PDB file of C-alpha atoms in Angstrom:
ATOM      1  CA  UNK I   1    -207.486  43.431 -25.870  1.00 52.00           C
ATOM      2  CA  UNK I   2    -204.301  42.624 -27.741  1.00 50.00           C
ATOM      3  CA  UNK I   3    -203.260  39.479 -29.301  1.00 52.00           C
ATOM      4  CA  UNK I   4    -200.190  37.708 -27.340  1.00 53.00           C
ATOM      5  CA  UNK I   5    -198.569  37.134 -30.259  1.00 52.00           C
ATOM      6  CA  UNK I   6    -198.537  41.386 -31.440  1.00 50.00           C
ATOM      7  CA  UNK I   7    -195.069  42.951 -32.356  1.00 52.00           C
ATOM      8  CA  UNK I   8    -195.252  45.379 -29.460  1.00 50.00           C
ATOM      9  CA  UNK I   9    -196.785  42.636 -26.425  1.00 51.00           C
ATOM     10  CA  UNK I  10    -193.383  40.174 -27.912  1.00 52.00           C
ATOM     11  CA  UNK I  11    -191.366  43.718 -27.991  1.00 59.00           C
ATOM     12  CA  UNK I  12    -192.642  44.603 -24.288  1.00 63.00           C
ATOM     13  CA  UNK I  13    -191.445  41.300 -22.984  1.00 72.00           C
ATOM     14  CA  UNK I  14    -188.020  42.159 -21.752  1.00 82.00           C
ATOM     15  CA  UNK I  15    -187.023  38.463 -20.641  1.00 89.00           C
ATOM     16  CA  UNK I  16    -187.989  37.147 -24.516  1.00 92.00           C
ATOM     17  CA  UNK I  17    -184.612  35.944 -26.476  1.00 93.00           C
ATOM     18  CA  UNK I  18    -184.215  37.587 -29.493  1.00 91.00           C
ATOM     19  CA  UNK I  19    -183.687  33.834 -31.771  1.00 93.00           C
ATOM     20  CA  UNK I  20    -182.927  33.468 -34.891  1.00 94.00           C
ATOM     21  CA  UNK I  21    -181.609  36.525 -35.652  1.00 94.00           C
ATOM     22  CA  UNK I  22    -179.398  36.897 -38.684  1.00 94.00           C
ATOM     23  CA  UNK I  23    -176.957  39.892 -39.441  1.00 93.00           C
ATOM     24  CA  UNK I  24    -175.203  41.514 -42.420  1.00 95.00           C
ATOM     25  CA  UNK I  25    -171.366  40.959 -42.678  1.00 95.00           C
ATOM     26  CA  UNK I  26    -169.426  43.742 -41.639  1.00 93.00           C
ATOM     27  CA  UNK I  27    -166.396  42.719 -42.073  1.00 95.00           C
ATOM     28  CA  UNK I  28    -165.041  40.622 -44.839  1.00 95.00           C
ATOM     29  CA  UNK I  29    -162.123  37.973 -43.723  1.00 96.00           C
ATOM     30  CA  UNK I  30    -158.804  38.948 -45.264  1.00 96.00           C
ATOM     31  CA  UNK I  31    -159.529  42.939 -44.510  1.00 96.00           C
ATOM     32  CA  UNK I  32    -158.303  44.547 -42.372  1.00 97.00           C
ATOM     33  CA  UNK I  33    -160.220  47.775 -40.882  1.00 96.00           C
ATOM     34  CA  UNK I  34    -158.100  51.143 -40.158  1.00 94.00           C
ATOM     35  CA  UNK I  35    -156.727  51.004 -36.362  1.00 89.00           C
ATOM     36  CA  UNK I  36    -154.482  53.374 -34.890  1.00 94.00           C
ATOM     37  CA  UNK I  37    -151.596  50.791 -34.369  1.00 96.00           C
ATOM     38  CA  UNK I  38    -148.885  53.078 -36.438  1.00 97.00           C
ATOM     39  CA  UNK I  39    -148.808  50.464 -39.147  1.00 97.00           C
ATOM     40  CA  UNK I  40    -149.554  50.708 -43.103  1.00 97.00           C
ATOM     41  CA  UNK I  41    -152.597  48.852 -43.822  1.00 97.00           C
ATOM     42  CA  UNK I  42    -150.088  46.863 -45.967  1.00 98.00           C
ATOM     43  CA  UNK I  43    -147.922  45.626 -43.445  1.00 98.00           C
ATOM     44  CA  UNK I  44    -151.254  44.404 -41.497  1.00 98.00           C
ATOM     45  CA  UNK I  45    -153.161  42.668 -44.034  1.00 98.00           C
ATOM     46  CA  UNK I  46    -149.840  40.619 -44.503  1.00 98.00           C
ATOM     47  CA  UNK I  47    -149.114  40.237 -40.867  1.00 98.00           C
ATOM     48  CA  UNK I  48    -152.970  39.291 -40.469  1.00 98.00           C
ATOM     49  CA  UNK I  49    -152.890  36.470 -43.582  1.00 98.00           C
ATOM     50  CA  UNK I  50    -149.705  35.007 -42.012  1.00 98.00           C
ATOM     51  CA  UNK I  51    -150.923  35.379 -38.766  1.00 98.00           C
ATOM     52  CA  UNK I  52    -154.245  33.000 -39.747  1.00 98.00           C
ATOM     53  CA  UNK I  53    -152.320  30.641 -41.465  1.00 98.00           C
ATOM     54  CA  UNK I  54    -150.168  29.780 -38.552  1.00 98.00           C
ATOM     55  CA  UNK I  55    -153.606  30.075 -36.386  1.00 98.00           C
ATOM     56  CA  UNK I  56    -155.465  27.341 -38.251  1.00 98.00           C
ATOM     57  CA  UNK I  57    -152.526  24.957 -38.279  1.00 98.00           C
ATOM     58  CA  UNK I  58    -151.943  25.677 -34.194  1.00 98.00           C
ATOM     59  CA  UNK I  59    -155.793  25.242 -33.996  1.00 98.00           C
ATOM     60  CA  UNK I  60    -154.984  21.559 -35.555  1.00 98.00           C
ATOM     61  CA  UNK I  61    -152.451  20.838 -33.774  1.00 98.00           C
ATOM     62  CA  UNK I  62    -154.377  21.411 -30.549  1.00 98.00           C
ATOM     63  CA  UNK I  63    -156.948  19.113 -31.805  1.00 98.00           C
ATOM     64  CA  UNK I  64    -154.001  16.480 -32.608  1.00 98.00           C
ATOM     65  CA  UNK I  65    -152.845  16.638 -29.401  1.00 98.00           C
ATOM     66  CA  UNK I  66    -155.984  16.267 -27.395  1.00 98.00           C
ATOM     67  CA  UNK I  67    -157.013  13.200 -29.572  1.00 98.00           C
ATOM     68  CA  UNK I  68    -153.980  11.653 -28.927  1.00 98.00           C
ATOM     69  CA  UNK I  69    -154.132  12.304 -25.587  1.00 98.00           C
ATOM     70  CA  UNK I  70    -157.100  10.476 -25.436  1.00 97.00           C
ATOM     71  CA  UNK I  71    -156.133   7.200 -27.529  1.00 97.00           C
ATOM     72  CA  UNK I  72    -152.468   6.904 -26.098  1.00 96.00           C
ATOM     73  CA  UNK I  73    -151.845   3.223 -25.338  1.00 94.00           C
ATOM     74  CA  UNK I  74    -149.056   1.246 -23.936  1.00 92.00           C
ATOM     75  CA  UNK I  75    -146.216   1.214 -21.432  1.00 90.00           C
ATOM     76  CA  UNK I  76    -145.939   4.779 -21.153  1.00 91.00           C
ATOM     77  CA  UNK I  77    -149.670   5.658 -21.661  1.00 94.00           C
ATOM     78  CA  UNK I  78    -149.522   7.616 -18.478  1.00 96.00           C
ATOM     79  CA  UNK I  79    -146.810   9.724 -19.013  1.00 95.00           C
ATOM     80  CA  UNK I  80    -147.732  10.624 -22.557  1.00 97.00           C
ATOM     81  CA  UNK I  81    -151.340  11.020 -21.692  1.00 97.00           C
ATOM     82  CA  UNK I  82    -150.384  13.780 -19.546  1.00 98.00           C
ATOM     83  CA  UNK I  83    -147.427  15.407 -21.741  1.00 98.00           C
ATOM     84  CA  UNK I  84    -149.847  15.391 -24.342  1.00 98.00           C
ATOM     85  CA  UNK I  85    -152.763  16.819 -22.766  1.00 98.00           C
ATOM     86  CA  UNK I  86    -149.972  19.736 -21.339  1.00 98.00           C
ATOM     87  CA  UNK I  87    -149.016  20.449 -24.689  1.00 98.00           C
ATOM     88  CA  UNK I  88    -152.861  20.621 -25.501  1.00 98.00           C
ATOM     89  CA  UNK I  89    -152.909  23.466 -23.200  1.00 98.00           C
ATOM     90  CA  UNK I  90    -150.121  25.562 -24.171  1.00 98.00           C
ATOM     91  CA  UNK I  91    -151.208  25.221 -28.007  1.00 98.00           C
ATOM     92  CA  UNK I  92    -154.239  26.435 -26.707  1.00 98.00           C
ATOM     93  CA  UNK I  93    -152.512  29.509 -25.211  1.00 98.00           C
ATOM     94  CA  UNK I  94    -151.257  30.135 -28.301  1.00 98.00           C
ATOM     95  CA  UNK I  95    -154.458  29.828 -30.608  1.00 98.00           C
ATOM     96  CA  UNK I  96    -155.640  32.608 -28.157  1.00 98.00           C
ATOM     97  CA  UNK I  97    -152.503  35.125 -28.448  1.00 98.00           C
ATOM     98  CA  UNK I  98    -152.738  34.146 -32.213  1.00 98.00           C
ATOM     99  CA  UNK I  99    -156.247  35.491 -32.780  1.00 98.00           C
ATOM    100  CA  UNK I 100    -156.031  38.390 -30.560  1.00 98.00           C
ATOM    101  CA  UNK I 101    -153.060  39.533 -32.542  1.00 98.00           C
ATOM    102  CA  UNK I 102    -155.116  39.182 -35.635  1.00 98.00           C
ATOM    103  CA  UNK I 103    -157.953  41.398 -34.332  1.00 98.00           C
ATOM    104  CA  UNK I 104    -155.431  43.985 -33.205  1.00 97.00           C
ATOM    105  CA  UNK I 105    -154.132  44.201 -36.144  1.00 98.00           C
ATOM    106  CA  UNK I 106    -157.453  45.357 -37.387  1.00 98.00           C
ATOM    107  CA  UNK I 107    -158.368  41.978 -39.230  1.00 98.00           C
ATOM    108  CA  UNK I 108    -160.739  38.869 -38.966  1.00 98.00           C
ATOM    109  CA  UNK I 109    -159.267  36.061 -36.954  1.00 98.00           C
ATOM    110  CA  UNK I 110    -160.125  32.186 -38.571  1.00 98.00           C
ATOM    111  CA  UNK I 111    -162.330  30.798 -36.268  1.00 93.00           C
ATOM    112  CA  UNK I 112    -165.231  28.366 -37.739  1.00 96.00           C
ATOM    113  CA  UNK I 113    -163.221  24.526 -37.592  1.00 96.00           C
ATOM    114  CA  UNK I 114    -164.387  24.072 -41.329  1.00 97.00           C
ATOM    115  CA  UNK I 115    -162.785  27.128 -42.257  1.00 98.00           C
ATOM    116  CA  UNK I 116    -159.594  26.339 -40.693  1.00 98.00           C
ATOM    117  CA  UNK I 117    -159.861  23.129 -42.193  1.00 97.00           C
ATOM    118  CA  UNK I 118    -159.564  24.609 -45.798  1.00 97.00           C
ATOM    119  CA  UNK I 119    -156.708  27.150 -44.839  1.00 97.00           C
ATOM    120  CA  UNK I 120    -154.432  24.683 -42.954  1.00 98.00           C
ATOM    121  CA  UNK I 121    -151.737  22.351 -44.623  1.00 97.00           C
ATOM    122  CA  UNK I 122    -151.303  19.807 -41.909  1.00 98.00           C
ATOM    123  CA  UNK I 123    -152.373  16.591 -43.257  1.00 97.00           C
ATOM    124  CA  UNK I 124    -155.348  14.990 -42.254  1.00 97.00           C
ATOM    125  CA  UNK I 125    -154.473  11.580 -39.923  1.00 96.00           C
ATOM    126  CA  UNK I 126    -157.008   8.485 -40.094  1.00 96.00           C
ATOM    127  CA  UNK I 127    -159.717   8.847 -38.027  1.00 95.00           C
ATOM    128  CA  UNK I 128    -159.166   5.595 -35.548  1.00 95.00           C
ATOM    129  CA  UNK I 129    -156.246   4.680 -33.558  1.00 96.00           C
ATOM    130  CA  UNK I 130    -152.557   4.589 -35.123  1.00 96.00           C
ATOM    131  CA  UNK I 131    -149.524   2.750 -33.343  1.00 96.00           C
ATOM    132  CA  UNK I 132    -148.160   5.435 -30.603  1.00 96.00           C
ATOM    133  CA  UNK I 133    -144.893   6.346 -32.942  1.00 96.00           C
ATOM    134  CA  UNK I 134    -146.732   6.841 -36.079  1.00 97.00           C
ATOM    135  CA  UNK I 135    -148.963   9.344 -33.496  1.00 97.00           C
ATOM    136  CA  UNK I 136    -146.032  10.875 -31.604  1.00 98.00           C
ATOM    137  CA  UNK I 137    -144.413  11.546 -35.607  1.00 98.00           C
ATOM    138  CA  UNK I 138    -147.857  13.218 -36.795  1.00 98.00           C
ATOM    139  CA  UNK I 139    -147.429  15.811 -33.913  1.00 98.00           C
ATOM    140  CA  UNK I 140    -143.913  16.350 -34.637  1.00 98.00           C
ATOM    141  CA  UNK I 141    -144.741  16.830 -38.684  1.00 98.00           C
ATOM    142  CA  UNK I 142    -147.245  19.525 -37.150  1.00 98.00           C
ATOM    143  CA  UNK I 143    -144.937  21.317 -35.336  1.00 98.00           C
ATOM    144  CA  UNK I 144    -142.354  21.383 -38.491  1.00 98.00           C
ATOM    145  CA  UNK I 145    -144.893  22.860 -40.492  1.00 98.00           C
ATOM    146  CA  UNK I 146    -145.618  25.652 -38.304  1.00 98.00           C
ATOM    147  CA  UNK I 147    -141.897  26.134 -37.278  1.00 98.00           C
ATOM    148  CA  UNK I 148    -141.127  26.486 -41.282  1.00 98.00           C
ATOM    149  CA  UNK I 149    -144.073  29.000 -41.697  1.00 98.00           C
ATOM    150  CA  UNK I 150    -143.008  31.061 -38.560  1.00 98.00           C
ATOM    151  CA  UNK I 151    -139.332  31.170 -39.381  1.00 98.00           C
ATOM    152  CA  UNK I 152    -140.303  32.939 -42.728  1.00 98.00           C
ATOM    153  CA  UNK I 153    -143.273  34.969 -41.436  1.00 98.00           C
ATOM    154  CA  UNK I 154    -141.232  36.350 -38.609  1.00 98.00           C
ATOM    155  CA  UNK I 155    -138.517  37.065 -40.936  1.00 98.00           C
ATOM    156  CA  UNK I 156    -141.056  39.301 -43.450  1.00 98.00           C
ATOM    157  CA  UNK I 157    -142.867  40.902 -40.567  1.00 98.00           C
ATOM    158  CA  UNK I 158    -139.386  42.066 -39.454  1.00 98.00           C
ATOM    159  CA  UNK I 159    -138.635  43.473 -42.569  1.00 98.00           C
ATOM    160  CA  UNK I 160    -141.725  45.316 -42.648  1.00 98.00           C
ATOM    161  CA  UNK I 161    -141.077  46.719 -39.218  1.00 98.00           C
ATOM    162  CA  UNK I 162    -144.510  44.571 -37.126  1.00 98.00           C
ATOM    163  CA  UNK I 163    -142.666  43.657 -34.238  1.00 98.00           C
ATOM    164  CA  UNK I 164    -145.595  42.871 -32.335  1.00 98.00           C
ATOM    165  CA  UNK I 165    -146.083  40.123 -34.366  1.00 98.00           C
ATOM    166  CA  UNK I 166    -142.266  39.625 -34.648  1.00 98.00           C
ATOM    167  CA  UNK I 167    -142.128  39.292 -31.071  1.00 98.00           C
ATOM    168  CA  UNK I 168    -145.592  36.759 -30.830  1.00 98.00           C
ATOM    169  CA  UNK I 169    -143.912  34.449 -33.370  1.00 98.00           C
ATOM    170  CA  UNK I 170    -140.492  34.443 -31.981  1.00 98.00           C
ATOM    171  CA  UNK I 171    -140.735  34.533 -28.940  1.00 98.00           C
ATOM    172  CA  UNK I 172    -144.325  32.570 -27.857  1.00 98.00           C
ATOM    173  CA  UNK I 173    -144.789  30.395 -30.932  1.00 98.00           C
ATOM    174  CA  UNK I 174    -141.558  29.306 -32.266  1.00 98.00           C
ATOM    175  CA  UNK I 175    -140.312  28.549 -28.637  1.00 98.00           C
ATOM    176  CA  UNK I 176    -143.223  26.690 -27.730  1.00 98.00           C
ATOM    177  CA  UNK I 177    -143.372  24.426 -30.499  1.00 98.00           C
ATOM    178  CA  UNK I 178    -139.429  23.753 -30.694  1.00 98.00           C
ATOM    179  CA  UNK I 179    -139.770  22.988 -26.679  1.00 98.00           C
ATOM    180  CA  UNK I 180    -142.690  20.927 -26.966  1.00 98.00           C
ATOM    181  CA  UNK I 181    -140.964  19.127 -30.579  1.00 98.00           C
ATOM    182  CA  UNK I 182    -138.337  18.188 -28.666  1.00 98.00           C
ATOM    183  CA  UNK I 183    -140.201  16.806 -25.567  1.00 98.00           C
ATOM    184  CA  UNK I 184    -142.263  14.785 -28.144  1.00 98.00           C
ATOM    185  CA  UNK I 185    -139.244  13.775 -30.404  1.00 98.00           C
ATOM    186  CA  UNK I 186    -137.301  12.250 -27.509  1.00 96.00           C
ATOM    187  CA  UNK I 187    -140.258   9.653 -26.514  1.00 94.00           C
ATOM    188  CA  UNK I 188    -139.466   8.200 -30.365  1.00 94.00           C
ATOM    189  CA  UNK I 189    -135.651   7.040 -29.274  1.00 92.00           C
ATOM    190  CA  UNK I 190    -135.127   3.553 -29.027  1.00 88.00           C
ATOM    191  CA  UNK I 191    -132.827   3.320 -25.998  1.00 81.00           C
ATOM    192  CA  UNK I 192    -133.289   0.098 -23.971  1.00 78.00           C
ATOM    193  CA  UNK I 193    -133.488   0.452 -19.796  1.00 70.00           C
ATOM    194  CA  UNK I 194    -130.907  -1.790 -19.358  1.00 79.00           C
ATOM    195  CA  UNK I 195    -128.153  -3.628 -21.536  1.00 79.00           C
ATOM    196  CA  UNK I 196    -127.781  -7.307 -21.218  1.00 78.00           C
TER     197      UNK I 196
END
């Protein structure tokens, strides 16, 4: 009779989890691996490091926009609690496309929240409530930041003939951010209902 606890009875036991496994890193972040996407290696390790930086500050920016979304106050709560929770979703959208790009490219797409924590440069806001404007002006100083970044990195990638990621930046990230900066910017002007 075998002991319940043998290597081969556990091993037999098809419905037993496998826990606590840990595994060897086979793949460093910043590499890229060869992939058959008719690009130098080059051109996608600098597509790929652009690509994450703009990932971990969209990943913020999410994350700005759902807290917001759920500490909006005043007349207009409603309204804002809803743009802002629509923006949530598109940024979303976007941290998807941005890490699938990434991996197609052959690299490692940022994905632990501590380690886009130490690769983003959108400041950090206080952890309890601000006034609504000082909120609505952190989300706009996000979208700046990653506006500036894509403007350059879609530039470069041109040059260096990724029009994938051309194309992602230009035409899913810069538009959603300058739509969604605008729809933001225009709840911070001071225009009275009615004049006296």
């Amino acid at each position: 009779m075998r002991s319940k606890s043998s290597s081969a009875e556990h091993r037999s036991d098809g419905s037993q989890p496998w826990l606590h496994q840990k595994g060897r890193i086979i793949q460093e972040f910043g590499t890229v691996k060869q992939f058959p996407v008719a690009l130098s290696m080059e051109t996608r390790l600098y597509s790929g490091q652009r690509l994450n930086k703009v990932l971990a500050d969209t990943r913020i920016l999410h994350d700005l926009y759902k807290k917001y979304h759920w500490l909006m106050r005043g007349a207009t709560f409603y309204q804002l609690h809803l743009l802002l929770d629509k923006h949530a979703g598109e940024q979303l959208e976007l941290v998807d496309t941005l890490a699938e790009r990434v991996q197609t490219l052959g690299g490692v797409a940022v994905g632990d929240p501590r380690h886009v924590a130490e690769i983003t440069t959108v400041p950090r806001p206080p952890d309890g409530v601000e006034e609504v404007p000082a909120m609505l002006s952190r989300l706009l100083e996000a979208h700046e930041l990653i506006l500036t970044e894509c403007h350059d990195a879609a530039a470069r990638t041109q040059e260096l003939g990724d029009d994938g990621t051309n194309d992602l930046l230009v035409s899913e990230v810069i538009r959603t951010n300058e739509l969604q900066a605008w729809f933001v910017a225009e709840h911070l002007v001071d225009t009275p209902l009615v004049h006296v």
